[in-house]
PDB file of C-alpha atoms and ligand atoms in Angstrom:
ATOM      1  CA  MET G 276     -17.380   5.009   0.468  1.00 63.00           C
ATOM      2  CA  SER G 277     -14.688   3.018   3.012  1.00 64.00           C
ATOM      3  CA  ALA G 278     -10.964   2.999   3.182  1.00 73.00           C
ATOM      4  CA  LYS G 279     -10.367  -0.153   1.685  1.00 68.00           C
ATOM      5  CA  THR G 280     -11.851  -0.274  -1.937  1.00 68.00           C
ATOM      6  CA  SER G 281     -13.134  -3.719  -3.224  1.00 66.00           C
ATOM      7  CA  GLY G 282     -14.814  -4.337  -6.522  1.00 73.00           C
ATOM      8  CA  GLY G 283     -11.541  -5.559  -8.431  1.00 84.00           C
ATOM      9  CA  SER G 284     -11.689  -9.395  -9.990  1.00 93.00           C
ATOM     10  CA  ASP G 285      -9.593 -11.874  -8.822  1.00 95.00           C
ATOM     11  CA  ALA G 286      -8.215 -12.787 -12.226  1.00 95.00           C
ATOM     12  CA  HIS G 287      -7.147  -8.845 -12.548  1.00 97.00           C
ATOM     13  CA  LYS G 288      -5.964  -9.343  -9.325  1.00 97.00           C
ATOM     14  CA  ARG G 289      -3.759 -12.474 -10.079  1.00 97.00           C
ATOM     15  CA  ARG G 290      -2.856 -11.095 -13.256  1.00 97.00           C
ATOM     16  CA  ALA G 291      -1.186  -7.980 -11.542  1.00 98.00           C
ATOM     17  CA  GLY G 292       0.041  -9.612  -8.658  1.00 98.00           C
ATOM     18  CA  GLY G 293       1.786 -12.917 -10.965  1.00 98.00           C
ATOM     19  CA  ARG G 294       3.439 -10.156 -13.229  1.00 98.00           C
ATOM     20  CA  ALA G 295       5.294  -8.364 -10.497  1.00 98.00           C
ATOM     21  CA  ALA G 296       6.631 -11.353  -9.270  1.00 98.00           C
ATOM     22  CA  GLU G 297       8.127 -11.913 -13.010  1.00 98.00           C
ATOM     23  CA  ASP G 298      10.393  -8.929 -12.472  1.00 98.00           C
ATOM     24  CA  VAL G 299      11.847 -10.346  -9.554  1.00 98.00           C
ATOM     25  CA  GLU G 300      15.611 -11.988 -10.152  1.00 98.00           C
ATOM     26  CA  ASP G 301      17.966 -14.171  -8.177  1.00 98.00           C
ATOM     27  CA  GLY G 302      19.638 -12.692  -5.099  1.00 98.00           C
ATOM     28  CA  MET G 303      17.166  -9.924  -4.904  1.00 98.00           C
ATOM     29  CA  VAL G 304      16.017  -8.422  -1.975  1.00 98.00           C
ATOM     30  CA  VAL G 305      11.871  -7.820  -2.269  1.00 98.00           C
ATOM     31  CA  GLY G 306       9.416  -5.802  -0.309  1.00 98.00           C
ATOM     32  CA  LEU G 307       6.117  -7.864   0.398  1.00 98.00           C
ATOM     33  CA  GLY G 308       3.309  -5.360   0.274  1.00 98.00           C
ATOM     34  CA  THR G 309      -0.406  -6.070   2.028  1.00 98.00           C
ATOM     35  CA  GLY G 310      -3.502  -6.916   0.854  1.00 97.00           C
ATOM     36  CA  SER G 311      -5.264  -9.363  -1.376  1.00 97.00           C
ATOM     37  CA  THR G 312      -3.540  -8.090  -4.929  1.00 97.00           C
ATOM     38  CA  THR G 313       0.115  -8.849  -3.329  1.00 98.00           C
ATOM     39  CA  ALA G 314      -1.126 -12.141  -2.074  1.00 98.00           C
ATOM     40  CA  TYR G 315      -0.993 -13.189  -5.475  1.00 98.00           C
ATOM     41  CA  ALA G 316       2.363 -12.276  -6.424  1.00 98.00           C
ATOM     42  CA  ILE G 317       3.509 -13.329  -2.538  1.00 98.00           C
ATOM     43  CA  GLU G 318       2.083 -16.814  -3.495  1.00 98.00           C
ATOM     44  CA  ALA G 319       3.899 -16.807  -7.517  1.00 98.00           C
ATOM     45  CA  LEU G 320       7.395 -15.906  -6.030  1.00 98.00           C
ATOM     46  CA  GLY G 321       7.002 -18.787  -3.320  1.00 98.00           C
ATOM     47  CA  ARG G 322       6.294 -20.876  -6.689  1.00 98.00           C
ATOM     48  CA  ALA G 323       9.235 -19.481  -8.580  1.00 98.00           C
ATOM     49  CA  ILE G 324      11.088 -20.735  -4.905  1.00 98.00           C
ATOM     50  CA  GLU G 325      10.363 -24.197  -5.408  1.00 98.00           C
ATOM     51  CA  ASP G 326      11.815 -23.712  -8.781  1.00 97.00           C
ATOM     52  CA  GLY G 327      15.197 -22.728  -7.839  1.00 97.00           C
ATOM     53  CA  LEU G 328      14.608 -18.401  -7.346  1.00 98.00           C
ATOM     54  CA  GLU G 329      16.490 -17.308  -4.341  1.00 98.00           C
ATOM     55  CA  ILE G 330      15.452 -13.940  -2.832  1.00 98.00           C
ATOM     56  CA  ARG G 331      14.880 -12.707   0.562  1.00 98.00           C
ATOM     57  CA  GLY G 332      11.332 -10.603   1.408  1.00 98.00           C
ATOM     58  CA  ILE G 333      10.863  -8.155   3.897  1.00 98.00           C
ATOM     59  CA  PRO G 334       7.188  -8.318   4.534  1.00 98.00           C
ATOM     60  CA  THR G 335       5.262  -4.959   6.153  1.00 98.00           C
ATOM     61  CA  SER G 336       2.623  -6.549   7.781  1.00 98.00           C
ATOM     62  CA  PHE G 337       2.236  -9.477  10.081  1.00 98.00           C
ATOM     63  CA  GLN G 338      -0.655 -10.727   6.854  1.00 98.00           C
ATOM     64  CA  SER G 339       2.443 -10.605   4.324  1.00 98.00           C
ATOM     65  CA  ARG G 340       4.787 -12.053   6.634  1.00 98.00           C
ATOM     66  CA  GLN G 341       2.889 -15.107   7.630  1.00 98.00           C
ATOM     67  CA  LEU G 342       1.510 -15.731   3.927  1.00 98.00           C
ATOM     68  CA  ALA G 343       5.365 -15.662   2.905  1.00 98.00           C
ATOM     69  CA  ILE G 344       6.680 -18.426   5.805  1.00 98.00           C
ATOM     70  CA  GLU G 345       3.679 -20.163   4.917  1.00 98.00           C
ATOM     71  CA  VAL G 346       5.023 -20.144   0.511  1.00 98.00           C
ATOM     72  CA  GLY G 347       8.619 -20.479   1.322  1.00 98.00           C
ATOM     73  CA  ILE G 348      10.125 -17.200   1.470  1.00 98.00           C
ATOM     74  CA  PRO G 349      13.221 -16.614   3.511  1.00 98.00           C
ATOM     75  CA  LEU G 350      12.769 -13.576   5.501  1.00 98.00           C
ATOM     76  CA  THR G 351      14.765 -10.704   6.488  1.00 98.00           C
ATOM     77  CA  GLU G 352      14.250  -6.922   8.711  1.00 97.00           C
ATOM     78  CA  LEU G 353      15.519  -3.661   6.668  1.00 97.00           C
ATOM     79  CA  ASP G 354      18.430  -3.029   9.345  1.00 97.00           C
ATOM     80  CA  ALA G 355      19.925  -6.177   8.009  1.00 97.00           C
ATOM     81  CA  VAL G 356      20.178  -4.987   4.452  1.00 98.00           C
ATOM     82  CA  GLU G 357      22.117  -2.973   1.945  1.00 95.00           C
ATOM     83  CA  GLY G 358      18.939  -1.768   0.386  1.00 95.00           C
ATOM     84  CA  VAL G 359      15.677  -3.346  -1.138  1.00 98.00           C
ATOM     85  CA  ASP G 360      15.797  -3.978  -4.984  1.00 98.00           C
ATOM     86  CA  LEU G 361      11.739  -4.465  -5.613  1.00 98.00           C
ATOM     87  CA  ALA G 362       9.026  -3.382  -3.220  1.00 98.00           C
ATOM     88  CA  ILE G 363       5.550  -4.619  -4.758  1.00 98.00           C
ATOM     89  CA  ASP G 364       2.054  -3.715  -3.526  1.00 98.00           C
ATOM     90  CA  GLY G 365      -1.320  -2.767  -4.077  1.00 98.00           C
ATOM     91  CA  ALA G 366      -3.231   0.592  -3.882  1.00 98.00           C
ATOM     92  CA  ASP G 367      -6.793   1.559  -2.528  1.00 98.00           C
ATOM     93  CA  GLN G 368      -6.216   3.661  -5.867  1.00 98.00           C
ATOM     94  CA  VAL G 369      -3.869   5.275  -8.290  1.00 98.00           C
ATOM     95  CA  VAL G 370      -4.466   8.486 -10.056  1.00 98.00           C
ATOM     96  CA  ASP G 371      -4.549   7.313 -13.968  1.00 98.00           C
ATOM     97  CA  SER G 372      -4.217  10.678 -15.537  1.00 97.00           C
ATOM     98  CA  PRO G 373      -1.359  11.151 -17.595  1.00 96.00           C
ATOM     99  CA  ASP G 374      -1.896  15.171 -17.373  1.00 96.00           C
ATOM    100  CA  SER G 375      -2.397  15.441 -14.128  1.00 96.00           C
ATOM    101  CA  PRO G 376       0.803  16.262 -11.513  1.00 96.00           C
ATOM    102  CA  ALA G 377      -0.652  13.682  -9.620  1.00 97.00           C
ATOM    103  CA  HIS G 378      -0.039  10.849 -12.327  1.00 98.00           C
ATOM    104  CA  GLY G 379       0.757   8.199 -10.046  1.00 98.00           C
ATOM    105  CA  ALA G 380       0.009   9.028  -6.709  1.00 98.00           C
ATOM    106  CA  LEU G 381      -2.154   6.679  -4.287  1.00 98.00           C
ATOM    107  CA  ILE G 382      -4.235   6.068  -1.384  1.00 98.00           C
ATOM    108  CA  LYS G 383      -2.701   3.056   0.387  1.00 98.00           C
ATOM    109  CA  GLY G 384      -4.046   1.805   3.741  1.00 98.00           C
ATOM    110  CA  GLY G 385      -7.041  -0.158   3.305  1.00 97.00           C
ATOM    111  CA  GLY G 386      -5.346  -2.897   5.395  1.00 97.00           C
ATOM    112  CA  ALA G 387      -4.044  -0.422   7.814  1.00 98.00           C
ATOM    113  CA  ALA G 388      -0.544  -1.611   7.023  1.00 98.00           C
ATOM    114  CA  HIS G 389       0.626   1.946   4.838  1.00 98.00           C
ATOM    115  CA  THR G 390       3.029   3.248   7.392  1.00 98.00           C
ATOM    116  CA  ARG G 391       5.847  -0.209   7.254  1.00 98.00           C
ATOM    117  CA  GLU G 392       4.349   0.092   3.243  1.00 98.00           C
ATOM    118  CA  LYS G 393       5.760   3.137   3.034  1.00 98.00           C
ATOM    119  CA  VAL G 394       8.998   2.559   4.828  1.00 98.00           C
ATOM    120  CA  VAL G 395       9.232  -0.602   2.771  1.00 98.00           C
ATOM    121  CA  ALA G 396       8.510   1.223  -0.905  1.00 98.00           C
ATOM    122  CA  ALA G 397      11.117   3.901   0.270  1.00 98.00           C
ATOM    123  CA  SER G 398      13.789   2.057   0.617  1.00 98.00           C
ATOM    124  CA  ALA G 399      13.038   0.057  -2.946  1.00 98.00           C
ATOM    125  CA  GLU G 400      15.080   0.908  -5.988  1.00 98.00           C
ATOM    126  CA  ARG G 401      12.169   0.613  -7.706  1.00 98.00           C
ATOM    127  CA  PHE G 402       8.431   0.443  -6.344  1.00 98.00           C
ATOM    128  CA  VAL G 403       5.515  -1.451  -8.563  1.00 98.00           C
ATOM    129  CA  VAL G 404       1.854  -1.276  -7.952  1.00 98.00           C
ATOM    130  CA  VAL G 405       0.069  -4.439  -8.893  1.00 98.00           C
ATOM    131  CA  ALA G 406      -3.640  -3.402  -9.292  1.00 98.00           C
ATOM    132  CA  ASP G 407      -7.277  -4.471 -11.036  1.00 97.00           C
ATOM    133  CA  PRO G 408      -8.994  -1.900 -13.287  1.00 97.00           C
ATOM    134  CA  SER G 409     -11.341  -0.548  -9.449  1.00 97.00           C
ATOM    135  CA  LYS G 410      -8.406   1.580  -8.192  1.00 97.00           C
ATOM    136  CA  LEU G 411      -7.775   3.619 -11.209  1.00 98.00           C
ATOM    137  CA  VAL G 412      -9.437   7.220 -10.532  1.00 98.00           C
ATOM    138  CA  ALA G 413      -8.910  10.309 -12.409  1.00 97.00           C
ATOM    139  CA  THR G 414      -8.662  12.644  -8.987  1.00 98.00           C
ATOM    140  CA  LEU G 415      -8.284  10.852  -5.492  1.00 98.00           C
ATOM    141  CA  GLU G 416     -11.533  10.157  -3.592  1.00 98.00           C
ATOM    142  CA  ALA G 417     -11.461   7.727  -1.265  1.00 98.00           C
ATOM    143  CA  PRO G 418     -10.994   8.500   3.009  1.00 98.00           C
ATOM    144  CA  VAL G 419      -7.428   9.078   3.307  1.00 98.00           C
ATOM    145  CA  PRO G 420      -6.230   6.337   6.410  1.00 98.00           C
ATOM    146  CA  VAL G 421      -3.889   8.399   8.824  1.00 98.00           C
ATOM    147  CA  GLU G 422      -2.260   5.922  11.467  1.00 98.00           C
ATOM    148  CA  VAL G 423      -2.142   8.215  14.816  1.00 98.00           C
ATOM    149  CA  ILE G 424      -0.597   7.090  18.099  1.00 98.00           C
ATOM    150  CA  PRO G 425      -3.402   6.623  20.478  1.00 98.00           C
ATOM    151  CA  ALA G 426      -3.166   9.444  22.863  1.00 98.00           C
ATOM    152  CA  ALA G 427      -3.083  11.918  19.792  1.00 98.00           C
ATOM    153  CA  HIS G 428      -6.299  10.668  17.969  1.00 98.00           C
ATOM    154  CA  THR G 429      -8.524  13.459  19.025  1.00 98.00           C
ATOM    155  CA  LEU G 430      -6.244  16.145  18.657  1.00 98.00           C
ATOM    156  CA  VAL G 431      -5.486  14.630  15.319  1.00 98.00           C
ATOM    157  CA  ALA G 432      -9.322  14.601  14.856  1.00 98.00           C
ATOM    158  CA  GLU G 433      -9.712  17.867  15.280  1.00 98.00           C
ATOM    159  CA  ARG G 434      -6.766  19.349  13.295  1.00 98.00           C
ATOM    160  CA  VAL G 435      -7.842  16.710  10.165  1.00 98.00           C
ATOM    161  CA  ARG G 436     -11.547  19.046  10.302  1.00 98.00           C
ATOM    162  CA  GLU G 437      -9.995  22.025  10.686  1.00 98.00           C
ATOM    163  CA  LEU G 438      -8.355  20.763   6.912  1.00 98.00           C
ATOM    164  CA  GLY G 439     -12.004  20.078   5.797  1.00 98.00           C
ATOM    165  CA  GLY G 440     -11.649  16.643   6.150  1.00 98.00           C
ATOM    166  CA  GLU G 441     -14.171  14.255   8.196  1.00 98.00           C
ATOM    167  CA  PRO G 442     -12.403  11.793  10.347  1.00 98.00           C
ATOM    168  CA  THR G 443     -13.727   8.967  11.481  1.00 98.00           C
ATOM    169  CA  LEU G 444     -11.654   5.947  13.803  1.00 98.00           C
ATOM    170  CA  ARG G 445     -11.588   2.767  12.154  1.00 98.00           C
ATOM    171  CA  SER G 446     -13.993   0.007  13.984  1.00 98.00           C
ATOM    172  CA  ALA G 447     -12.511  -3.392  13.867  1.00 97.00           C
ATOM    173  CA  SER G 448     -15.470  -5.618  12.406  1.00 94.00           C
ATOM    174  CA  GLN G 449     -14.385  -8.799  14.700  1.00 93.00           C
ATOM    175  CA  LYS G 450     -13.422  -7.056  18.194  1.00 95.00           C
ATOM    176  CA  ASP G 451     -15.188  -4.345  20.106  1.00 96.00           C
ATOM    177  CA  GLY G 452     -13.377  -0.928  19.794  1.00 97.00           C
ATOM    178  CA  PRO G 453     -11.012   0.244  17.319  1.00 98.00           C
ATOM    179  CA  VAL G 454      -9.134  -1.203  14.875  1.00 98.00           C
ATOM    180  CA  VAL G 455      -5.351  -1.637  16.418  1.00 98.00           C
ATOM    181  CA  THR G 456      -2.641  -1.334  13.562  1.00 98.00           C
ATOM    182  CA  ASP G 457       0.838  -4.224  13.713  1.00 98.00           C
ATOM    183  CA  ASN G 458       2.491  -0.708  15.833  1.00 98.00           C
ATOM    184  CA  GLY G 459      -0.063  -0.600  17.841  1.00 98.00           C
ATOM    185  CA  ASN G 460      -1.703   2.553  16.885  1.00 98.00           C
ATOM    186  CA  LEU G 461      -4.970   3.918  15.278  1.00 98.00           C
ATOM    187  CA  VAL G 462      -5.831   4.581  12.327  1.00 98.00           C
ATOM    188  CA  LEU G 463      -8.394   7.523  11.068  1.00 98.00           C
ATOM    189  CA  ASP G 464     -10.078   7.512   7.976  1.00 98.00           C
ATOM    190  CA  CYS G 465      -9.931  10.885   6.459  1.00 98.00           C
ATOM    191  CA  ALA G 466     -12.810  12.058   3.873  1.00 98.00           C
ATOM    192  CA  PHE G 467     -11.887  15.180   1.652  1.00 98.00           C
ATOM    193  CA  GLY G 468     -13.832  14.500  -1.014  1.00 98.00           C
ATOM    194  CA  THR G 469     -11.565  14.975  -4.215  1.00 98.00           C
ATOM    195  CA  ILE G 470      -8.294  15.060  -3.593  1.00 98.00           C
ATOM    196  CA  GLU G 471      -7.060  18.085  -6.024  1.00 95.00           C
ATOM    197  CA  ASP G 472      -3.411  18.619  -4.827  1.00 97.00           C
ATOM    198  CA  PRO G 473      -2.194  15.037  -2.959  1.00 98.00           C
ATOM    199  CA  ARG G 474       1.486  16.336  -2.168  1.00 97.00           C
ATOM    200  CA  ALA G 475       0.290  19.390  -0.293  1.00 98.00           C
ATOM    201  CA  LEU G 476      -2.817  17.712   1.789  1.00 98.00           C
ATOM    202  CA  GLY G 477      -0.319  14.645   2.420  1.00 98.00           C
ATOM    203  CA  GLN G 478       2.371  17.089   3.771  1.00 98.00           C
ATOM    204  CA  GLU G 479      -0.285  18.669   5.977  1.00 98.00           C
ATOM    205  CA  LEU G 480      -1.372  15.424   7.089  1.00 98.00           C
ATOM    206  CA  GLY G 481       2.162  14.723   7.987  1.00 98.00           C
ATOM    207  CA  ALA G 482       2.929  18.125   9.853  1.00 98.00           C
ATOM    208  CA  ILE G 483      -0.165  16.678  12.819  1.00 98.00           C
ATOM    209  CA  PRO G 484       1.441  16.316  15.759  1.00 98.00           C
ATOM    210  CA  GLY G 485       1.054  11.976  16.502  1.00 98.00           C
ATOM    211  CA  VAL G 486       0.631  11.407  13.040  1.00 98.00           C
ATOM    212  CA  LEU G 487       2.862   8.656  12.293  1.00 98.00           C
ATOM    213  CA  GLU G 488       1.922   8.150   9.013  1.00 98.00           C
ATOM    214  CA  HIS G 489      -0.973   8.834   5.847  1.00 98.00           C
ATOM    215  CA  GLY G 490      -2.058   6.571   3.017  1.00 98.00           C
ATOM    216  CA  MET G 491      -0.723   9.246   0.566  1.00 98.00           C
ATOM    217  CA  PHE G 492       1.857   7.524  -1.651  1.00 98.00           C
ATOM    218  CA  VAL G 493       2.913  10.783  -4.062  1.00 98.00           C
ATOM    219  CA  GLY G 494       6.067  10.085  -6.684  1.00 97.00           C
ATOM    220  CA  MET G 495       7.117   7.153  -5.015  1.00 98.00           C
ATOM    221  CA  ALA G 496       5.541   4.315  -7.702  1.00 98.00           C
ATOM    222  CA  ASP G 497       7.983   3.651 -10.903  1.00 98.00           C
ATOM    223  CA  SER G 498       4.785   1.450 -12.361  1.00 98.00           C
ATOM    224  CA  THR G 499       1.503   0.061 -11.955  1.00 98.00           C
ATOM    225  CA  TYR G 500       0.969  -2.735 -13.488  1.00 98.00           C
ATOM    226  CA  VAL G 501      -3.208  -3.568 -13.785  1.00 98.00           C
ATOM    227  CA  GLY G 502      -4.699  -6.617 -14.937  1.00 97.00           C
ATOM    228  CA  VAL G 503      -7.294  -6.297 -17.459  1.00 96.00           C
ATOM    229  CA  ASP G 504      -9.164  -9.026 -19.286  1.00 95.00           C
ATOM    230  CA  GLY G 505      -6.967 -10.906 -21.295  1.00 91.00           C
ATOM    231  CA  GLY G 506      -3.759  -9.144 -20.374  1.00 94.00           C
ATOM    232  CA  LEU G 507      -1.677  -6.300 -18.035  1.00 97.00           C
ATOM    233  CA  GLU G 508      -1.377  -3.103 -18.779  1.00 98.00           C
ATOM    234  CA  VAL G 509       1.646  -1.361 -17.990  1.00 98.00           C
ATOM    235  CA  ARG G 510       1.653   2.386 -16.089  1.00 98.00           C
ATOM    236  CA  THR G 511       4.890   4.175 -15.928  1.00 97.00           C
ATOM    237  CA  TYR G 512       5.972   7.456 -13.962  1.00 96.00           C
TER     238      TYR G 512
HETATM  239  C1  LIG L 107      -2.570  -2.431   3.027  1.00 86.12           C
HETATM  240  C2  LIG L 107      -2.723  -1.270   1.592  1.00 86.12           C
HETATM  241  C3  LIG L 107      -3.560  -2.206   0.339  1.00 86.12           C
HETATM  242  O1  LIG L 107      -1.585  -2.645  -0.424  1.00 86.12           O
HETATM  243  C4  LIG L 107      -4.711  -2.065  -0.437  1.00 86.12           C
HETATM  244  O2  LIG L 107      -5.672  -2.091   0.460  1.00 86.12           O
HETATM  245  C5  LIG L 107      -5.027  -2.855  -1.451  1.00 86.12           C
HETATM  246  O3  LIG L 107      -5.477  -4.016  -1.281  1.00 86.12           O
HETATM  247  P1  LIG L 107      -5.778  -5.155  -2.216  1.00 86.12           P
HETATM  248  O4  LIG L 107      -4.908  -5.157  -2.907  1.00 86.12           O
HETATM  249  O5  LIG L 107      -6.820  -6.364  -1.424  1.00 86.12           O
HETATM  250  O6  LIG L 107      -6.937  -4.371  -2.751  1.00 86.12           O
HETATM  251  O7  LIG L 107      -2.860  -0.253   1.187  1.00 86.12           O
HETATM  252  O8  LIG L 107      -2.844  -1.455   3.945  1.00 86.12           O
END
């Protein structure tokens, strides 16, 4: 299984992204996540701006910055604002299991943007995840993307194996060699099988020297908007 999960329909993604954009009000600072689902939110915000909405966006990646510029969203930086009102972002997997303590935990980083995504989400008053039904799981099981500084990739891989994971250095598809993140680092996709305690695993990964950030987002999301046939389902945590 690759870190980037796919299989959801564009109609579901559009519904989720479009609904999240409706939560944005005049004057807000909005975190602009990365990926194909959030792109629908960014495009909807561009249309709302044409109709008079006044907001500032904080992109989480080169991709979301480019799209935001294209659709006319004025941009700012985290250190230039008092705070972020709302962050909108996609996910590779979302735990959908109300009886589990991990309900609402996410794996992100299929687009290798999870470090900035986590910083922006953590800065936000409210963090809304946008997803299609293919992202909902009872237990996280996708490989966990781990951004590492280049000098540390072998050490981190060794430590991940000691934790019971199988690390794979993410390869670029149209370049020889590895994916290099927007921060100039590498990504190890770390397969652990089913992850019963995402918070504990996240803490162990975060403690490895050379790890910049991992893609486990635990206790961060406030809601998930799931685009479904004919409508939208909302999970609130
Ligand atoms: C990028 C991410 C994305 O939000 C995640 O991969 C979901 O993307 P998509 O909406 O294209 O399925 O975490 O780092």
